[in-house]
């Protein structure tokens, strides 16, 4: 069994990156808790799915990123260790319990529907769902040219509005477009921040596995892209490379299919989260039975906790009253190589190989790599 990793909110988590960048850019009242070098220009490149441990294991195919490891460090993702949660923590500088995006899917308490935070497929205003100001807004308000370079379709997404408002979006669907947009944006104004996002490594890991030759090939491509981003920046710019989570591979025989075991859906009215970190929303009065059933079924391969116990462990940081009902009545965090799928409700997810969301070191540890140039 793996020991769960506690998120290091406030001094060693992904949520601390942008406030530290702001401090390094001399934005007033911002604390550079990560000790980033002062500079007039910054670029933050997020490589989706590049776990700290994965990078170390496959450093031979990523020479540029590996060259930054000796001066780099590991941070933790938040909980759950998944893209929508992490990107919102990055953009707001807040833990999930404050910003309120608590999973790949989570309940909308007012309607009882599930919100997919990546697709934003429920009629929810992202500015009300996540009402806090972003770090991007604070940086832009100080006069720093603040840009967000990612796929064009993300410009109008609910997640972008929740996590990245305050940054001017630059739609770029190819590597060449992203490099051109980065090159231009990084030279705007007297001071600049450019955020660049690339998702291909995560996509390949989900579909082929994070220990596959295809993943290694994609890591080599991501390494080249990171080097090209560095080369596109002005000499006075600092490049920071981070990730949103790591990844583990789960074999088909280690997938527990909730749709094929009736005992695991008894007393459960809605299944949220994802296969490595489930939010279980229970029928009123059924929480204790659901807890007991899942603990017996999963044993020491998962932590099965009530909402209050998970909150008490600090998994989500301080949890605001409006956010608490979005968390499962019961949460299930996989520790062993196990995944809780639901083949009838979400067939595509049930077929994925590389997974994340839980609190193992492979999922939680992410890199903070800094290249201050010559």
Coordinates of C-alpha atoms in Angstrom, one line a residue:
X1 CA 0.0 0.0 0.0
X2 CA 1.2 3.5 -0.8
X3 CA 1.4 6.3 1.8
X4 CA -0.8 9.3 0.9
X5 CA 0.9 12.5 0.1
X6 CA -0.5 15.6 1.9
X7 CA -0.8 18.7 -0.3
X8 CA 1.6 21.5 0.7
X9 CA -0.7 24.5 0.3
X10 CA 0.9 27.8 1.2
X11 CA 4.6 27.0 0.4
X12 CA 5.0 24.0 -1.8
X13 CA 2.0 23.5 -4.0
X14 CA 1.0 24.4 -7.5
X15 CA -1.3 27.1 -6.1
X16 CA 1.9 28.9 -4.9
X17 CA 3.4 29.3 -8.4
X18 CA 1.6 32.3 -9.8
X19 CA 1.7 34.3 -6.6
X20 CA 5.5 33.7 -6.5
X21 CA 5.8 34.7 -10.2
X22 CA 3.8 37.9 -9.3
X23 CA 6.2 38.6 -6.5
X24 CA 9.2 38.0 -8.8
X25 CA 7.6 40.5 -11.3
X26 CA 7.5 43.1 -8.5
X27 CA 3.7 43.1 -8.3
X28 CA 2.8 44.9 -5.1
X29 CA 1.7 42.9 -2.1
X30 CA 2.5 39.5 -3.7
X31 CA 4.6 37.0 -1.8
X32 CA 7.4 35.1 -3.7
X33 CA 7.2 32.1 -1.3
X34 CA 9.0 29.8 -3.9
X35 CA 12.0 32.1 -4.1
X36 CA 11.8 32.7 -7.9
X37 CA 14.4 35.0 -9.4
X38 CA 13.3 38.6 -10.0
X39 CA 12.8 39.5 -13.6
X40 CA 10.7 41.8 -15.8
X41 CA 9.3 39.0 -17.9
X42 CA 8.0 35.5 -17.1
X43 CA 6.7 32.6 -19.0
X44 CA 4.9 29.7 -17.3
X45 CA 4.7 26.5 -19.3
X46 CA 2.4 23.8 -18.0
X47 CA 2.9 20.3 -19.4
X48 CA -0.3 18.4 -18.6
X49 CA 0.5 15.1 -16.9
X50 CA 4.3 15.5 -16.4
X51 CA 4.8 14.1 -12.9
X52 CA 8.0 14.6 -11.0
X53 CA 8.6 10.9 -10.7
X54 CA 7.8 10.3 -14.4
X55 CA 10.3 12.9 -15.5
X56 CA 13.0 11.3 -13.3
X57 CA 12.3 7.8 -14.6
X58 CA 12.4 9.0 -18.2
X59 CA 15.0 11.8 -18.0
X60 CA 17.0 10.1 -20.8
X61 CA 14.5 11.2 -23.4
X62 CA 14.1 14.7 -22.1
X63 CA 17.6 16.2 -22.0
X64 CA 16.5 19.9 -21.7
X65 CA 14.0 19.3 -18.9
X66 CA 16.5 16.9 -17.2
X67 CA 19.1 19.6 -17.3
X68 CA 16.9 21.8 -15.1
X69 CA 16.3 19.0 -12.5
X70 CA 19.4 19.7 -10.3
X71 CA 18.2 23.3 -9.6
X72 CA 14.5 22.3 -9.6
X73 CA 12.2 21.0 -6.9
X74 CA 9.0 19.1 -6.5
X75 CA 5.7 20.7 -5.6
X76 CA 2.4 19.0 -4.9
X77 CA -0.8 19.2 -6.8
X78 CA -3.9 19.8 -4.9
X79 CA -6.6 17.2 -4.1
X80 CA -7.8 15.6 -6.2
X81 CA -4.8 15.6 -8.5
X82 CA -6.6 16.4 -11.7
X83 CA -6.5 19.0 -14.4
X84 CA -9.5 21.1 -13.7
X85 CA -8.7 21.4 -10.1
X86 CA -5.0 22.1 -10.7
X87 CA -5.5 24.7 -13.4
X88 CA -7.9 26.6 -11.1
X89 CA -5.5 26.4 -8.2
X90 CA -2.8 27.7 -10.5
X91 CA -4.9 30.6 -11.8
X92 CA -6.3 31.6 -8.5
X93 CA -3.5 30.8 -6.1
X94 CA -6.1 29.0 -4.0
X95 CA -6.7 25.5 -2.8
X96 CA -9.8 23.6 -4.1
X97 CA -11.7 24.2 -0.9
X98 CA -11.7 27.9 -1.6
X99 CA -12.0 28.1 -5.4
X100 CA -14.6 25.4 -5.5
X101 CA -13.7 23.2 -8.5
X102 CA -13.3 20.0 -6.6
X103 CA -13.0 17.3 -9.3
X104 CA -13.3 16.3 -12.9
X105 CA -17.0 16.0 -12.2
X106 CA -18.8 17.2 -9.1
X107 CA -22.4 17.8 -8.0
X108 CA -24.2 21.1 -8.6
X109 CA -26.0 21.1 -5.2
X110 CA -28.7 23.4 -6.4
X111 CA -29.8 21.1 -9.3
X112 CA -28.4 17.7 -8.4
X113 CA -26.7 17.5 -11.8
X114 CA -23.1 16.7 -12.4
X115 CA -20.8 19.4 -13.7
X116 CA -17.9 18.2 -15.9
X117 CA -15.4 21.0 -15.2
X118 CA -13.4 20.5 -18.3
X119 CA -16.4 20.5 -20.7
X120 CA -18.5 22.8 -18.4
X121 CA -21.6 21.0 -19.5
X122 CA -24.0 22.3 -16.8
X123 CA -25.8 25.7 -16.9
X124 CA -23.6 27.1 -14.2
X125 CA -22.0 30.6 -14.4
X126 CA -18.3 30.1 -13.9
X127 CA -17.8 33.5 -12.3
X128 CA -20.4 32.6 -9.6
X129 CA -19.1 29.0 -9.2
X130 CA -15.6 30.4 -8.7
X131 CA -16.1 34.0 -7.5
X132 CA -12.6 34.7 -6.3
X133 CA -10.3 37.0 -8.2
X134 CA -7.4 35.4 -10.1
X135 CA -3.7 36.0 -9.8
X136 CA -3.8 36.9 -13.5
X137 CA -6.2 39.8 -12.7
X138 CA -3.9 41.1 -10.0
X139 CA -0.9 40.9 -12.2
X140 CA -2.7 42.6 -15.1
X141 CA -4.0 45.3 -12.8
X142 CA -0.4 46.1 -11.9
X143 CA 0.4 46.9 -15.5
X144 CA 2.0 43.7 -16.6
X145 CA 1.0 42.4 -20.0
X146 CA -0.7 39.1 -19.1
X147 CA -1.4 36.5 -21.8
X148 CA -2.7 32.9 -22.0
X149 CA -1.6 30.8 -24.9
X150 CA -3.6 27.6 -25.4
X151 CA -6.0 26.0 -27.9
X152 CA -8.5 28.4 -29.5
X153 CA -11.5 26.6 -28.3
X154 CA -10.5 27.2 -24.7
X155 CA -11.1 30.9 -25.0
X156 CA -14.9 30.5 -24.4
X157 CA -14.7 27.6 -21.9
X158 CA -16.2 27.9 -18.4
X159 CA -12.9 26.7 -17.0
X160 CA -11.0 29.5 -18.6
X161 CA -13.4 32.0 -17.2
X162 CA -13.1 30.4 -13.7
X163 CA -9.4 30.0 -13.6
X164 CA -7.7 32.4 -16.1
X165 CA -9.8 35.5 -16.3
X166 CA -7.6 38.6 -16.4
X167 CA -5.3 37.1 -19.0
X168 CA -5.8 37.9 -22.7
X169 CA -6.3 34.6 -24.5
X170 CA -4.2 33.8 -27.6
X171 CA -5.7 30.9 -29.4
X172 CA -3.0 28.6 -30.8
X173 CA -3.8 25.1 -32.1
X174 CA -0.3 24.0 -33.4
X175 CA 3.1 24.0 -31.9
X176 CA 4.2 26.6 -34.4
X177 CA 1.2 28.8 -33.5
X178 CA 2.0 28.5 -29.8
X179 CA 5.6 29.4 -30.3
X180 CA 4.7 32.4 -32.4
X181 CA 2.1 33.6 -29.9
X182 CA 4.6 33.1 -27.0
X183 CA 7.3 35.0 -28.9
X184 CA 5.0 38.0 -29.5
X185 CA 3.3 38.1 -26.2
X186 CA 6.5 37.8 -24.2
X187 CA 7.7 41.1 -25.7
X188 CA 4.6 43.1 -25.0
X189 CA 4.9 46.1 -22.6
X190 CA 7.7 46.8 -20.2
X191 CA 6.8 43.7 -18.2
X192 CA 5.0 40.5 -19.2
X193 CA 3.6 37.2 -18.1
X194 CA 2.8 34.5 -20.6
X195 CA 1.1 31.2 -19.6
X196 CA 1.5 28.4 -22.1
X197 CA -0.5 25.1 -21.9
X198 CA 0.2 21.8 -23.7
X199 CA -2.0 18.7 -23.2
X200 CA -0.5 16.1 -25.5
X201 CA 1.5 14.2 -22.9
X202 CA -1.6 13.7 -20.7
X203 CA -3.6 12.6 -23.7
X204 CA -1.0 10.0 -24.7
X205 CA -0.7 8.7 -21.1
X206 CA -4.4 8.2 -20.7
X207 CA -4.7 6.3 -23.9
X208 CA -1.4 4.4 -24.2
X209 CA -0.1 4.4 -20.6
X210 CA 2.6 6.5 -19.0
X211 CA 5.1 3.7 -19.2
X212 CA 4.6 3.1 -22.9
X213 CA 6.9 3.9 -25.8
X214 CA 4.3 6.3 -27.2
X215 CA 4.5 8.3 -23.9
X216 CA 8.3 8.4 -24.0
X217 CA 8.1 9.6 -27.6
X218 CA 5.6 12.3 -26.6
X219 CA 7.9 13.3 -23.6
X220 CA 10.7 13.8 -26.1
X221 CA 8.4 16.1 -28.1
X222 CA 7.4 18.0 -25.0
X223 CA 11.1 18.4 -24.1
X224 CA 11.8 19.9 -27.5
X225 CA 8.8 22.2 -27.2
X226 CA 9.9 23.4 -23.8
X227 CA 13.4 24.2 -25.3
X228 CA 11.7 26.0 -28.2
X229 CA 9.6 28.1 -25.8
X230 CA 12.8 29.1 -23.9
X231 CA 14.4 30.1 -27.2
X232 CA 11.3 32.1 -28.2
X233 CA 11.6 34.3 -25.1
X234 CA 13.6 37.5 -24.7
X235 CA 16.9 37.2 -22.8
X236 CA 15.5 39.0 -19.8
X237 CA 12.7 36.5 -19.4
X238 CA 12.5 33.6 -16.9
X239 CA 10.9 30.3 -18.0
X240 CA 9.1 28.2 -15.3
X241 CA 8.0 24.7 -16.3
X242 CA 5.3 23.0 -14.1
X243 CA 2.6 20.3 -14.4
X244 CA -0.8 19.7 -13.0
X245 CA -0.4 16.1 -11.9
X246 CA 1.5 12.9 -12.5
X247 CA 0.0 9.6 -13.6
X248 CA -0.1 5.9 -12.8
X249 CA -1.1 3.0 -15.1
X250 CA -3.8 0.6 -14.0
X251 CA -4.2 -2.8 -15.6
X252 CA -7.7 -3.9 -16.7
X253 CA -7.9 -6.6 -14.0
X254 CA -7.4 -3.9 -11.3
X255 CA -10.5 -1.9 -12.3
X256 CA -13.5 -2.2 -10.1
X257 CA -16.6 -1.6 -12.2
X258 CA -19.2 0.1 -10.1
X259 CA -21.9 -0.6 -12.7
X260 CA -21.3 -4.4 -12.4
X261 CA -21.3 -4.6 -8.6
X262 CA -24.8 -3.7 -7.3
X263 CA -23.6 -3.5 -3.7
X264 CA -21.4 -0.5 -4.7
X265 CA -24.2 1.6 -6.0
X266 CA -26.7 0.8 -3.3
X267 CA -27.4 4.0 -1.4
X268 CA -25.4 6.1 -3.9
X269 CA -27.5 8.6 -5.9
X270 CA -24.6 10.1 -7.9
X271 CA -21.1 9.1 -8.8
X272 CA -18.6 12.0 -9.3
X273 CA -14.9 12.6 -9.5
X274 CA -12.9 10.1 -11.6
X275 CA -11.7 6.6 -11.3
X276 CA -8.8 7.3 -8.9
X277 CA -10.7 9.7 -6.7
X278 CA -14.4 9.3 -6.4
X279 CA -17.0 11.6 -4.9
X280 CA -19.9 9.5 -3.9
X281 CA -23.1 11.4 -3.3
X282 CA -25.3 9.3 -1.0
X283 CA -29.0 8.8 -0.5
X284 CA -30.0 10.6 2.7
X285 CA -29.1 8.3 5.7
X286 CA -27.0 5.9 3.6
X287 CA -23.6 7.4 4.2
X288 CA -22.5 4.9 7.0
X289 CA -23.6 1.9 4.9
X290 CA -21.7 3.2 1.8
X291 CA -18.6 3.8 3.9
X292 CA -18.7 0.3 5.3
X293 CA -19.4 -1.4 2.0
X294 CA -16.5 0.4 0.2
X295 CA -14.1 -0.2 3.0
X296 CA -14.8 -3.9 3.0
X297 CA -14.6 -4.1 -0.8
X298 CA -11.4 -2.1 -1.3
X299 CA -9.5 -2.9 1.9
X300 CA -6.1 -1.2 2.1
X301 CA -6.0 -0.4 -1.6
X302 CA -8.0 2.8 -1.0
X303 CA -8.8 5.4 1.6
X304 CA -12.6 5.6 2.1
X305 CA -13.6 8.6 4.2
X306 CA -16.6 10.7 5.0
X307 CA -16.6 14.2 3.8
X308 CA -15.9 15.6 7.2
X309 CA -12.9 13.3 7.7
X310 CA -11.4 14.2 4.4
X311 CA -11.9 17.9 5.1
X312 CA -10.3 17.4 8.5
X313 CA -7.2 16.0 6.9
X314 CA -6.7 19.2 5.0
X315 CA -7.0 17.5 1.6
X316 CA -8.8 20.4 0.0
X317 CA -7.3 23.3 2.1
X318 CA -9.8 25.4 4.0
X319 CA -13.3 24.5 2.7
X320 CA -15.7 27.4 2.3
X321 CA -19.4 26.8 3.2
X322 CA -20.5 27.2 -0.4
X323 CA -18.0 24.5 -1.5
X324 CA -18.6 21.8 1.1
X325 CA -21.8 20.4 -0.5
X326 CA -19.9 19.8 -3.8
X327 CA -17.7 17.3 -2.1
X328 CA -18.8 13.7 -1.9
X329 CA -20.6 12.5 1.2
X330 CA -18.1 9.7 0.9
X331 CA -14.7 10.1 -0.9
X332 CA -12.7 7.2 -2.2
X333 CA -9.0 7.8 -2.9
X334 CA -7.1 4.9 -4.5
X335 CA -3.7 4.1 -3.0
X336 CA -3.0 0.8 -4.6
X337 CA -3.0 0.2 -8.4
X338 CA -6.8 0.2 -8.5
X339 CA -9.4 2.3 -10.3
X340 CA -13.1 2.6 -9.8
X341 CA -14.8 2.8 -13.2
X342 CA -18.4 2.9 -14.3
X343 CA -18.5 1.2 -17.6
X344 CA -22.2 2.0 -18.4
X345 CA -22.2 5.6 -17.2
X346 CA -18.8 6.5 -18.7
X347 CA -17.5 4.0 -21.1
X348 CA -14.6 6.1 -22.4
X349 CA -13.1 6.6 -19.0
X350 CA -13.4 2.9 -18.2
X351 CA -11.0 2.2 -21.0
X352 CA -8.2 4.6 -20.1
X353 CA -4.8 3.2 -19.1
X354 CA -2.9 6.1 -17.5
X355 CA -4.9 7.6 -14.6
X356 CA -4.6 10.2 -11.8
X357 CA -6.6 12.0 -9.2
X358 CA -5.4 10.4 -5.9
X359 CA -2.8 11.1 -3.3
X360 CA 0.1 8.8 -4.2
X361 CA 3.5 10.4 -4.8
X362 CA 3.3 9.4 -8.5
X363 CA 0.1 11.4 -8.9
X364 CA 0.8 14.3 -6.5
X365 CA 4.4 15.2 -7.1
X366 CA 5.0 17.7 -9.9
X367 CA 8.0 19.6 -11.1
X368 CA 9.0 23.2 -10.6
X369 CA 11.8 23.8 -13.1
X370 CA 13.3 27.3 -13.6
X371 CA 15.4 28.5 -16.5
X372 CA 16.5 32.1 -16.1
X373 CA 18.4 32.1 -19.3
X374 CA 22.0 33.3 -19.9

